[in-house]
Amino acid sequence: MTSFRIAPAVAAAFPDTLIALITASGLRGHEPWPHTTTALEELEQQLADGTWQPADETDPRIEAWHVAYRSFGTNPRRIRPSVDALGRRLAKKGSLPRINPAVDSYNSVSVRHGLPAGAFDLGHVTGDVDIRHADGTESFTPLGEPDTVEHPKPGEIIYADATDVLTRHWNHRDAHRTRVTEDSTHVAFVLETLHADRDGDLLKIAAEELQGLLAPHADQTAVHYLSRTQPQTTV
């Protein structure tokens, strides 16, 4: 079992934060996921038709993350929140990357709803996971760069387990060690908002949508929430 916790200082700085943790066990990443394929194709077709476009930095959902990034010393136009970068890529290229079914599922939900998303292979997480401010001594190996080691700046918000950093700049980039592959069988997916008063219902809809994409390809799924009033959950 793994506990996820929001540190008191993070909850105090961002009191309206709401995070959904969607867990899947017995995940089968090597079989076809037709509903995920359809979800991606529908988004891309809507973009091509001009009936939908991804949220950009003028959207309140994205703007809130830019403000948060600046508050802990990160330039959000140089190091973008994940959903911002993904939406920009989709708008420019007209398509989303195809990584693997699990990653493709959360990417489609993220960009459709304008909410940052990520995932951790719980088989490679050590101990519990804290969402906290970095003290500057931590190490981080970025996704796709197994030979690179970075050190978050003090005050930067990170996800960290007992070994090292799992996500830098709150939700900019995940770690290589806990990346989700076709072989991952026990995964925690994350969806986030900084404004539960405004976007809490949207987050819950997105979490249910993601769970719906995962459920046909998993033995068990569940949804948990983290907030200032519920700062810890075990998955």
Coordinates of C-alpha atoms in Angstrom, one line a residue:
M1 CA 0.0 0.0 0.0
T2 CA 1.2 3.5 -0.8
S3 CA 0.0 6.7 0.9
F4 CA -0.2 10.0 -0.9
R5 CA 0.0 13.1 1.2
I6 CA -0.3 16.9 0.6
A7 CA 2.2 18.7 2.9
P8 CA 0.6 21.2 5.2
A9 CA 2.7 24.1 3.7
V10 CA 1.4 23.2 0.2
A11 CA -2.2 22.9 1.4
A12 CA -1.8 26.3 3.1
A13 CA -0.4 28.0 0.0
F14 CA -3.0 26.4 -2.3
P15 CA -6.0 25.8 -0.1
D16 CA -8.5 25.1 -2.9
T17 CA -6.4 22.3 -4.4
L18 CA -8.2 19.1 -5.3
I19 CA -6.3 16.0 -6.6
A20 CA -7.9 12.9 -7.9
L21 CA -6.0 9.6 -7.7
I22 CA -7.3 7.0 -10.0
T23 CA -5.8 3.6 -9.3
A24 CA -5.7 0.5 -11.5
S25 CA -4.5 -2.9 -10.5
G26 CA -4.1 -5.9 -12.8
L27 CA -3.6 -3.5 -15.7
R28 CA -3.3 -5.1 -19.1
G29 CA -1.3 -2.8 -21.3
H30 CA -0.5 -5.1 -24.2
E31 CA -4.1 -5.7 -25.3
P32 CA -6.0 -3.3 -27.7
W33 CA -7.8 -0.4 -25.9
P34 CA -10.4 0.6 -28.5
H35 CA -12.2 3.2 -26.4
T36 CA -8.9 5.1 -25.8
T37 CA -8.2 5.0 -29.5
T38 CA -11.6 6.4 -30.2
A39 CA -11.2 9.1 -27.6
L40 CA -8.0 10.3 -29.2
E41 CA -9.4 10.2 -32.7
E42 CA -12.5 12.1 -31.7
L43 CA -10.5 14.9 -30.1
E44 CA -8.2 15.2 -33.1
Q45 CA -11.2 15.3 -35.5
Q46 CA -13.0 18.0 -33.4
L47 CA -9.8 20.1 -33.6
A48 CA -9.6 19.6 -37.3
D49 CA -13.3 20.5 -37.7
G50 CA -12.9 23.6 -35.6
T51 CA -15.6 22.5 -33.1
W52 CA -13.2 22.3 -30.2
Q53 CA -9.7 23.5 -29.2
P54 CA -7.5 22.8 -26.2
A55 CA -7.3 25.3 -23.4
D56 CA -4.4 27.7 -23.7
E57 CA -2.8 30.0 -21.2
T58 CA -5.6 32.5 -21.4
D59 CA -8.0 29.9 -20.0
P60 CA -8.5 30.2 -16.2
R61 CA -7.7 26.5 -15.8
I62 CA -4.2 27.0 -17.3
E63 CA -3.7 30.5 -16.0
A64 CA -4.1 29.3 -12.5
W65 CA -1.1 27.0 -13.0
H66 CA 1.0 29.7 -14.5
V67 CA 0.3 31.8 -11.4
A68 CA 1.2 28.9 -9.1
Y69 CA 4.4 28.2 -11.0
R70 CA 5.6 31.8 -10.7
S71 CA 4.8 31.6 -6.9
F72 CA 7.5 29.0 -6.4
G73 CA 10.0 30.5 -8.9
T74 CA 9.3 28.6 -12.1
N75 CA 8.8 30.4 -15.4
P76 CA 5.7 28.8 -16.8
R77 CA 6.4 29.9 -20.4
R78 CA 9.8 28.2 -20.3
I79 CA 8.8 25.2 -18.2
R80 CA 5.1 24.7 -18.9
P81 CA 2.5 22.8 -16.8
S82 CA 1.9 19.4 -18.5
V83 CA -1.6 20.2 -19.7
D84 CA -0.4 23.5 -21.2
A85 CA 2.4 21.8 -23.1
L86 CA 0.2 19.0 -24.3
G87 CA -2.5 21.3 -25.5
R88 CA 0.0 23.4 -27.4
R89 CA 1.5 20.4 -29.0
L90 CA -2.0 19.2 -30.1
A91 CA -2.9 22.6 -31.5
K92 CA 0.3 22.8 -33.5
K93 CA 0.5 19.2 -34.8
G94 CA -3.1 18.3 -35.0
S95 CA -2.5 15.1 -33.1
L96 CA -1.5 13.7 -29.7
P97 CA 1.5 11.4 -29.3
R98 CA 0.8 7.7 -29.0
I99 CA 2.9 6.3 -26.1
N100 CA 1.0 3.3 -24.8
P101 CA -2.7 2.8 -23.9
A102 CA -2.5 3.8 -20.3
V103 CA -0.6 7.0 -21.0
D104 CA -2.7 7.8 -24.0
S105 CA -5.8 7.5 -21.8
Y106 CA -4.7 10.1 -19.3
N107 CA -3.4 12.4 -22.0
S108 CA -6.8 12.4 -23.8
V109 CA -8.6 13.1 -20.5
S110 CA -6.1 15.8 -19.5
V111 CA -6.3 17.8 -22.7
R112 CA -10.1 17.3 -23.2
H113 CA -10.8 18.8 -19.7
G114 CA -7.8 21.2 -19.4
L115 CA -6.5 19.5 -16.3
P116 CA -2.9 18.4 -15.6
A117 CA -2.5 14.6 -15.4
G118 CA 0.3 12.2 -14.7
A119 CA 0.8 8.6 -13.6
F120 CA 3.2 6.5 -11.5
D121 CA 4.0 2.8 -11.8
L122 CA 3.4 1.9 -8.1
G123 CA 5.6 -1.2 -8.6
H124 CA 8.6 1.2 -8.8
V125 CA 7.5 3.7 -6.0
T126 CA 9.4 3.3 -2.7
G127 CA 7.5 4.2 0.4
D128 CA 4.9 6.9 0.5
V129 CA 4.5 9.9 -1.8
D130 CA 4.5 13.5 -0.6
I131 CA 3.5 16.6 -2.5
R132 CA 5.7 19.1 -0.8
H133 CA 8.2 21.9 -1.3
A134 CA 11.7 20.8 -2.3
D135 CA 14.6 21.6 0.0
G136 CA 17.2 21.5 -2.8
T137 CA 18.9 18.3 -1.8
E138 CA 16.6 16.0 -3.8
S139 CA 17.5 14.3 -7.1
F140 CA 15.4 13.8 -10.2
T141 CA 15.9 11.7 -13.3
P142 CA 13.6 12.9 -16.1
L143 CA 11.4 10.7 -18.1
G144 CA 13.3 9.4 -21.1
E145 CA 16.7 10.6 -19.7
P146 CA 17.9 7.7 -17.5
D147 CA 21.4 9.1 -17.3
T148 CA 20.4 12.6 -16.3
V149 CA 20.2 13.9 -12.7
E150 CA 18.7 17.2 -11.8
H151 CA 18.2 18.9 -8.5
P152 CA 14.9 20.9 -7.9
K153 CA 15.4 24.4 -6.5
P154 CA 14.4 25.0 -2.9
G155 CA 10.7 25.9 -2.7
E156 CA 9.7 24.2 -5.9
I157 CA 6.7 21.9 -5.5
I158 CA 7.4 18.3 -6.2
Y159 CA 6.0 14.8 -5.8
A160 CA 8.6 12.7 -4.0
D161 CA 8.9 9.2 -2.5
A162 CA 11.4 7.7 -0.2
T163 CA 14.0 7.5 -3.0
D164 CA 13.8 10.7 -5.0
V165 CA 11.6 13.1 -7.0
L166 CA 8.8 11.7 -9.0
T167 CA 7.5 14.9 -10.6
R168 CA 9.2 18.3 -10.9
H169 CA 7.5 21.7 -10.9
W170 CA 4.3 20.1 -9.5
N171 CA 3.2 18.6 -12.8
H172 CA 5.7 19.6 -15.5
R173 CA 7.5 16.3 -16.0
D174 CA 7.5 12.8 -14.5
A175 CA 10.5 10.7 -13.5
H176 CA 12.0 7.9 -15.5
R177 CA 12.0 5.4 -12.7
T178 CA 8.2 5.4 -12.2
R179 CA 7.2 5.8 -15.8
V180 CA 4.2 3.9 -17.0
T181 CA 4.8 1.3 -19.7
E182 CA 2.8 -1.5 -21.4
D183 CA 4.2 -3.8 -18.6
S184 CA 2.9 -1.7 -15.7
T185 CA 0.2 -3.5 -13.8
H186 CA -0.4 -1.4 -10.8
V187 CA -0.6 2.3 -11.5
A188 CA -1.8 5.5 -9.8
F189 CA -3.1 8.2 -12.2
V190 CA -3.3 11.8 -11.1
L191 CA -5.6 14.7 -12.1
E192 CA -5.3 18.1 -10.5
T193 CA -7.0 21.5 -10.1
L194 CA -6.1 24.5 -7.9
H195 CA -9.7 25.7 -7.9
A196 CA -12.0 23.1 -6.5
D197 CA -14.7 25.7 -5.9
R198 CA -14.8 26.4 -9.7
D199 CA -13.5 23.2 -11.3
G200 CA -14.1 20.4 -8.7
D201 CA -17.1 19.0 -10.6
L202 CA -15.1 19.0 -13.8
L203 CA -12.3 17.2 -12.1
K204 CA -14.7 14.5 -10.8
I205 CA -16.1 14.1 -14.3
A206 CA -12.6 13.7 -15.7
A207 CA -11.7 11.2 -13.1
E208 CA -14.8 9.1 -13.9
E209 CA -13.9 9.3 -17.6
L210 CA -10.4 8.1 -17.0
Q211 CA -11.6 5.3 -14.8
G212 CA -14.0 4.3 -17.5
L213 CA -11.2 4.0 -20.0
L214 CA -9.1 2.0 -17.6
A215 CA -11.7 -0.4 -16.2
P216 CA -12.1 -2.7 -19.2
H217 CA -8.4 -3.4 -19.0
A218 CA -7.8 -3.8 -15.3
D219 CA -8.8 -6.2 -12.6
Q220 CA -9.8 -3.3 -10.2
T221 CA -10.0 0.5 -10.4
A222 CA -10.8 3.1 -7.7
V223 CA -10.9 6.9 -7.3
H224 CA -9.5 8.7 -4.3
Y225 CA -9.3 12.4 -3.6
L226 CA -6.7 14.6 -1.8
S227 CA -7.5 18.1 -0.5
R228 CA -6.7 20.5 2.3
T229 CA -9.3 18.8 4.5
Q230 CA -8.4 15.3 3.4
P231 CA -4.6 15.6 3.0
Q232 CA -3.8 11.8 2.9
T233 CA -5.1 8.7 1.2
T234 CA -3.8 5.2 0.8
V235 CA -4.0 3.4 -2.5

